PDB file of C-alpha atoms in Angstrom:
ATOM      1  CA  ASP W  17       0.000   0.000   0.000  1.00 71.00           C
ATOM      2  CA  ASN W  18       2.199   2.831   1.268  1.00 93.00           C
ATOM      3  CA  LEU W  19       5.730   3.103  -0.037  1.00 96.00           C
ATOM      4  CA  SER W  20       8.707   4.725   1.628  1.00 97.00           C
ATOM      5  CA  GLY W  21      12.331   3.796   1.979  1.00 97.00           C
ATOM      6  CA  THR W  22      14.530   1.980  -0.533  1.00 98.00           C
ATOM      7  CA  TYR W  23      13.510  -0.694  -3.044  1.00 97.00           C
ATOM      8  CA  PRO W  24      16.482  -2.663  -4.399  1.00 97.00           C
ATOM      9  CA  ALA W  25      16.700  -3.997  -7.944  1.00 98.00           C
ATOM     10  CA  ALA W  26      14.165  -6.813  -8.321  1.00 98.00           C
ATOM     11  CA  THR W  27      10.955  -7.664 -10.140  1.00 98.00           C
ATOM     12  CA  TYR W  28       7.956  -6.729  -8.013  1.00 98.00           C
ATOM     13  CA  ARG W  29       4.508  -8.129  -8.852  1.00 98.00           C
ATOM     14  CA  ILE W  30       2.068  -5.449  -7.718  1.00 98.00           C
ATOM     15  CA  SER W  31      -1.378  -6.632  -6.609  1.00 97.00           C
ATOM     16  CA  GLY W  32      -2.843  -3.449  -5.111  1.00 97.00           C
ATOM     17  CA  ASP W  33      -2.690   0.328  -5.279  1.00 98.00           C
ATOM     18  CA  LEU W  34       0.613   1.952  -4.352  1.00 98.00           C
ATOM     19  CA  THR W  35       0.862   5.324  -2.604  1.00 98.00           C
ATOM     20  CA  ILE W  36       3.731   7.527  -1.560  1.00 98.00           C
ATOM     21  CA  ALA W  37       2.193   9.720   1.129  1.00 98.00           C
ATOM     22  CA  ASP W  38       2.925  13.408   1.604  1.00 97.00           C
ATOM     23  CA  GLY W  39       6.208  13.725   3.491  1.00 97.00           C
ATOM     24  CA  ASN W  40       7.439  10.249   2.505  1.00 98.00           C
ATOM     25  CA  THR W  41      10.168   9.375  -0.008  1.00 98.00           C
ATOM     26  CA  ALA W  42      10.595   6.137  -1.954  1.00 98.00           C
ATOM     27  CA  TYR W  43      13.837   5.263  -3.793  1.00 98.00           C
ATOM     28  CA  ILE W  44      13.660   2.732  -6.620  1.00 98.00           C
ATOM     29  CA  HIS W  45      17.000   1.420  -7.868  1.00 98.00           C
ATOM     30  CA  ALA W  46      18.218   0.693 -11.396  1.00 98.00           C
ATOM     31  CA  GLY W  47      17.057  -2.606 -12.861  1.00 98.00           C
ATOM     32  CA  THR W  48      13.793  -2.669 -10.913  1.00 98.00           C
ATOM     33  CA  GLU W  49      10.527  -3.747 -12.547  1.00 98.00           C
ATOM     34  CA  PHE W  50       7.140  -2.900 -11.072  1.00 98.00           C
ATOM     35  CA  LEU W  51       4.679  -5.178 -12.898  1.00 98.00           C
ATOM     36  CA  PHE W  52       1.036  -4.524 -12.035  1.00 98.00           C
ATOM     37  CA  ASP W  53      -1.240  -7.562 -11.869  1.00 97.00           C
ATOM     38  CA  GLY W  54      -4.497  -5.658 -12.407  1.00 97.00           C
ATOM     39  CA  GLN W  55      -6.115  -2.241 -12.484  1.00 97.00           C
ATOM     40  CA  TYR W  56      -3.975  -0.659  -9.785  1.00 98.00           C
ATOM     41  CA  ASN W  57      -2.868   2.945  -9.339  1.00 98.00           C
ATOM     42  CA  PHE W  58       0.498   4.391  -8.377  1.00 98.00           C
ATOM     43  CA  ASN W  59      -0.292   7.614  -6.476  1.00 98.00           C
ATOM     44  CA  ILE W  60       2.436  10.051  -5.507  1.00 98.00           C
ATOM     45  CA  TYR W  61       1.796  12.798  -2.954  1.00 98.00           C
ATOM     46  CA  GLY W  62       5.346  12.776  -1.552  1.00 98.00           C
ATOM     47  CA  THR W  63       8.633  12.114  -3.363  1.00 98.00           C
ATOM     48  CA  LEU W  64       9.624   9.338  -5.746  1.00 98.00           C
ATOM     49  CA  LYS W  65      13.243   8.877  -6.798  1.00 98.00           C
ATOM     50  CA  ALA W  66      13.099   6.310  -9.634  1.00 98.00           C
ATOM     51  CA  ILE W  67      16.673   6.470 -10.911  1.00 98.00           C
ATOM     52  CA  GLY W  68      17.840   3.869 -13.402  1.00 98.00           C
ATOM     53  CA  THR W  69      20.890   3.870 -15.647  1.00 98.00           C
ATOM     54  CA  GLU W  70      21.369   3.767 -19.408  1.00 97.00           C
ATOM     55  CA  SER W  71      22.105   0.041 -19.282  1.00 97.00           C
ATOM     56  CA  ASP W  72      19.678  -0.815 -16.466  1.00 97.00           C
ATOM     57  CA  SER W  73      16.417   1.126 -16.633  1.00 98.00           C
ATOM     58  CA  ILE W  74      13.385   0.957 -14.369  1.00 98.00           C
ATOM     59  CA  ILE W  75      10.199  -0.488 -15.853  1.00 98.00           C
ATOM     60  CA  PHE W  76       6.561   0.157 -14.894  1.00 98.00           C
ATOM     61  CA  ASP W  77       4.214  -2.095 -16.881  1.00 98.00           C
ATOM     62  CA  ASN W  78       1.582  -4.850 -16.688  1.00 98.00           C
ATOM     63  CA  PHE W  79       2.183  -8.316 -15.301  1.00 97.00           C
ATOM     64  CA  GLY W  80      -0.585  -9.936 -17.346  1.00 93.00           C
ATOM     65  CA  ASN W  81      -3.225  -8.845 -19.830  1.00 94.00           C
ATOM     66  CA  GLU W  82      -5.144  -6.533 -17.490  1.00 95.00           C
ATOM     67  CA  LYS W  83      -4.011  -2.890 -17.690  1.00 97.00           C
ATOM     68  CA  TRP W  84      -2.615  -1.048 -14.685  1.00 98.00           C
ATOM     69  CA  ARG W  85      -3.861   2.518 -14.034  1.00 97.00           C
ATOM     70  CA  GLY W  86      -0.631   4.509 -14.367  1.00 97.00           C
ATOM     71  CA  PHE W  87       0.803   7.294 -12.234  1.00 98.00           C
ATOM     72  CA  THR W  88      -1.081  10.090 -10.521  1.00 98.00           C
ATOM     73  CA  LEU W  89       1.100  12.836  -9.081  1.00 98.00           C
ATOM     74  CA  GLU W  90      -1.002  15.176  -6.941  1.00 98.00           C
ATOM     75  CA  ASN W  91       0.833  18.015  -5.224  1.00 98.00           C
ATOM     76  CA  ALA W  92       3.879  15.743  -5.396  1.00 98.00           C
ATOM     77  CA  SER W  93       7.233  17.048  -4.234  1.00 97.00           C
ATOM     78  CA  ASP W  94       9.293  18.959  -6.815  1.00 97.00           C
ATOM     79  CA  GLU W  95      12.103  16.564  -5.845  1.00 98.00           C
ATOM     80  CA  THR W  96      10.319  13.701  -7.639  1.00 98.00           C
ATOM     81  CA  THR W  97      12.631  12.298 -10.320  1.00 98.00           C
ATOM     82  CA  PHE W  98      12.182   9.720 -13.081  1.00 98.00           C
ATOM     83  CA  GLU W  99      15.496   8.891 -14.778  1.00 98.00           C
ATOM     84  CA  TYR W 100      16.029   6.063 -17.278  1.00 98.00           C
ATOM     85  CA  VAL W 101      12.477   4.852 -16.781  1.00 98.00           C
ATOM     86  CA  ARG W 102       9.905   3.208 -19.072  1.00 98.00           C
ATOM     87  CA  ILE W 103       6.195   3.717 -18.375  1.00 98.00           C
ATOM     88  CA  SER W 104       3.942   1.552 -20.520  1.00 98.00           C
ATOM     89  CA  GLY W 105       0.686  -0.384 -20.673  1.00 98.00           C
ATOM     90  CA  ALA W 106      -1.425   1.909 -18.466  1.00 97.00           C
ATOM     91  CA  GLU W 107      -5.084   2.696 -19.071  1.00 96.00           C
ATOM     92  CA  LYS W 108      -7.187   5.202 -17.132  1.00 93.00           C
ATOM     93  CA  ASP W 109      -8.958   8.526 -17.578  1.00 90.00           C
ATOM     94  CA  TYR W 110      -5.698  10.483 -17.859  1.00 91.00           C
ATOM     95  CA  GLY W 111      -3.194   8.112 -19.488  1.00 93.00           C
ATOM     96  CA  GLY W 112       0.199   6.895 -18.315  1.00 97.00           C
ATOM     97  CA  MET W 113       0.984   9.920 -16.137  1.00 97.00           C
ATOM     98  CA  TYR W 114      -1.434  12.433 -14.665  1.00 97.00           C
ATOM     99  CA  LEU W 115       0.139  15.486 -13.023  1.00 98.00           C
ATOM    100  CA  TRP W 116      -1.972  17.759 -10.822  1.00 98.00           C
ATOM    101  CA  TYR W 117      -0.027  20.688  -9.341  1.00 98.00           C
ATOM    102  CA  SER W 118       3.177  18.667  -9.650  1.00 98.00           C
ATOM    103  CA  ASP W 119       6.522  19.554 -11.223  1.00 98.00           C
ATOM    104  CA  PRO W 120       8.672  16.402 -11.423  1.00 98.00           C
ATOM    105  CA  THR W 121      11.836  16.005 -13.490  1.00 98.00           C
ATOM    106  CA  LEU W 122      11.875  13.324 -16.200  1.00 98.00           C
ATOM    107  CA  THR W 123      15.174  12.482 -17.910  1.00 98.00           C
ATOM    108  CA  HIS W 124      15.718   9.637 -20.404  1.00 98.00           C
ATOM    109  CA  VAL W 125      12.145   8.435 -19.977  1.00 98.00           C
ATOM    110  CA  THR W 126      10.013   6.503 -22.472  1.00 98.00           C
ATOM    111  CA  ILE W 127       6.224   6.761 -22.165  1.00 98.00           C
ATOM    112  CA  THR W 128       4.643   4.324 -24.597  1.00 98.00           C
ATOM    113  CA  GLU W 129       1.488   2.286 -25.305  1.00 98.00           C
ATOM    114  CA  ASN W 130      -0.709   3.999 -22.688  1.00 97.00           C
ATOM    115  CA  THR W 131      -4.375   4.945 -23.066  1.00 95.00           C
ATOM    116  CA  ALA W 132      -6.474   7.807 -21.707  1.00 94.00           C
ATOM    117  CA  ASN W 133     -10.133   6.875 -21.872  1.00 87.00           C
ATOM    118  CA  SER W 134     -11.797  10.001 -20.467  1.00 75.00           C
ATOM    119  CA  ALA W 135     -14.323  11.730 -22.722  1.00 67.00           C
ATOM    120  CA  ASP W 136     -13.608  14.992 -20.871  1.00 69.00           C
ATOM    121  CA  TRP W 137      -9.851  15.309 -21.306  1.00 69.00           C
ATOM    122  CA  GLY W 138      -6.696  13.313 -21.122  1.00 81.00           C
ATOM    123  CA  GLY W 139      -3.512  12.684 -23.048  1.00 90.00           C
ATOM    124  CA  GLY W 140      -2.594   9.064 -23.593  1.00 95.00           C
ATOM    125  CA  GLY W 141       1.021   9.568 -22.553  1.00 97.00           C
ATOM    126  CA  MET W 142       0.740  12.463 -20.109  1.00 96.00           C
ATOM    127  CA  SER W 143      -1.993  14.779 -18.837  1.00 95.00           C
ATOM    128  CA  LEU W 144      -0.866  17.947 -17.100  1.00 96.00           C
ATOM    129  CA  SER W 145      -3.083  20.215 -15.034  1.00 96.00           C
ATOM    130  CA  SER W 146      -1.465  23.248 -13.370  1.00 98.00           C
ATOM    131  CA  SER W 147       1.882  21.448 -13.627  1.00 98.00           C
ATOM    132  CA  ASN W 148       5.257  22.477 -15.012  1.00 98.00           C
ATOM    133  CA  PRO W 149       7.498  19.404 -15.229  1.00 98.00           C
ATOM    134  CA  ILE W 150      10.972  19.390 -16.767  1.00 98.00           C
ATOM    135  CA  LEU W 151      11.348  16.774 -19.531  1.00 98.00           C
ATOM    136  CA  THR W 152      14.774  16.074 -21.066  1.00 98.00           C
ATOM    137  CA  ASP W 153      15.513  13.282 -23.554  1.00 98.00           C
ATOM    138  CA  VAL W 154      11.974  11.924 -23.260  1.00 98.00           C
ATOM    139  CA  THR W 155      10.071   9.898 -25.865  1.00 98.00           C
ATOM    140  CA  ILE W 156       6.273   9.843 -25.826  1.00 98.00           C
ATOM    141  CA  SER W 157       5.005   7.478 -28.527  1.00 98.00           C
ATOM    142  CA  GLY W 158       2.302   4.947 -29.358  1.00 98.00           C
ATOM    143  CA  ASN W 159      -0.204   6.379 -26.874  1.00 97.00           C
ATOM    144  CA  THR W 160      -3.932   6.974 -27.381  1.00 95.00           C
ATOM    145  CA  GLY W 161      -5.910   9.755 -25.745  1.00 92.00           C
ATOM    146  CA  TRP W 162      -9.122  11.692 -25.982  1.00 86.00           C
ATOM    147  CA  ARG W 163      -7.637  15.201 -26.231  1.00 84.00           C
ATOM    148  CA  GLY W 164      -3.992  14.750 -27.009  1.00 87.00           C
ATOM    149  CA  GLY W 165      -2.634  11.349 -27.875  1.00 93.00           C
ATOM    150  CA  GLY W 166       0.820  12.112 -26.547  1.00 96.00           C
ATOM    151  CA  MET W 167       0.275  14.983 -24.117  1.00 95.00           C
ATOM    152  CA  TYR W 168      -2.616  17.104 -22.899  1.00 93.00           C
ATOM    153  CA  LEU W 169      -1.930  20.470 -21.253  1.00 94.00           C
ATOM    154  CA  ASN W 170      -4.320  22.430 -19.032  1.00 94.00           C
ATOM    155  CA  SER W 171      -2.897  25.576 -17.377  1.00 97.00           C
ATOM    156  CA  SER W 172       0.563  24.004 -17.626  1.00 97.00           C
ATOM    157  CA  ASN W 173       3.924  25.067 -19.024  1.00 98.00           C
ATOM    158  CA  PRO W 174       6.380  22.147 -19.177  1.00 98.00           C
ATOM    159  CA  ILE W 175      10.006  22.656 -20.154  1.00 98.00           C
ATOM    160  CA  LEU W 176      10.795  20.280 -23.046  1.00 98.00           C
ATOM    161  CA  THR W 177      14.371  19.614 -24.169  1.00 98.00           C
ATOM    162  CA  ASP W 178      15.098  16.924 -26.776  1.00 98.00           C
ATOM    163  CA  VAL W 179      11.605  15.503 -26.403  1.00 98.00           C
ATOM    164  CA  THR W 180      10.063  13.366 -29.155  1.00 98.00           C
ATOM    165  CA  ILE W 181       6.270  13.139 -29.280  1.00 97.00           C
ATOM    166  CA  SER W 182       5.303  10.901 -32.217  1.00 97.00           C
ATOM    167  CA  ASN W 183       2.916   8.202 -33.461  1.00 97.00           C
ATOM    168  CA  ASN W 184       0.225   9.002 -30.889  1.00 97.00           C
ATOM    169  CA  THR W 185      -3.486   9.207 -31.659  1.00 95.00           C
ATOM    170  CA  ALA W 186      -6.305  11.350 -30.285  1.00 92.00           C
ATOM    171  CA  ASP W 187     -10.060  10.953 -30.658  1.00 83.00           C
ATOM    172  CA  TYR W 188     -10.763  14.667 -30.369  1.00 77.00           C
ATOM    173  CA  GLY W 189      -8.893  17.952 -30.187  1.00 63.00           C
TER     174      GLY W 189
END
């Protein structure tokens, strides 16, 4: 349920929602896989340090055929970092990553094959609301959304450096 502390490199089969509470920090080491065995959320209100390496990334994906529900960062700490991470296979209203008043840093991240299924709004890869993340060397591809296949922005101003947003589809907008 609640994450804090250090998670060494391993494959973790996730069978419930994960939450990093406000004030808590979770460190995920290079080579770690979080494989979700169902429609489970990863909610971040505190700080996540998911720091992989070029040769040993961190993977967030499905364990089986059922889709996990992706990340929700709500008032998450600005210290939240995703580095050498792959986020794939999520399906929910707001795609692979939903940021609400959160400004994480993403470096060398791939966000692929996620789906936003909200008829109101939602980018398949990322949905930002009042958020200003920093994205460097990020690829957002193969995602499907309602308003923005790759990325949906609402009152947000991300900083994008060497970011590729390609081969995404949107139903509207």
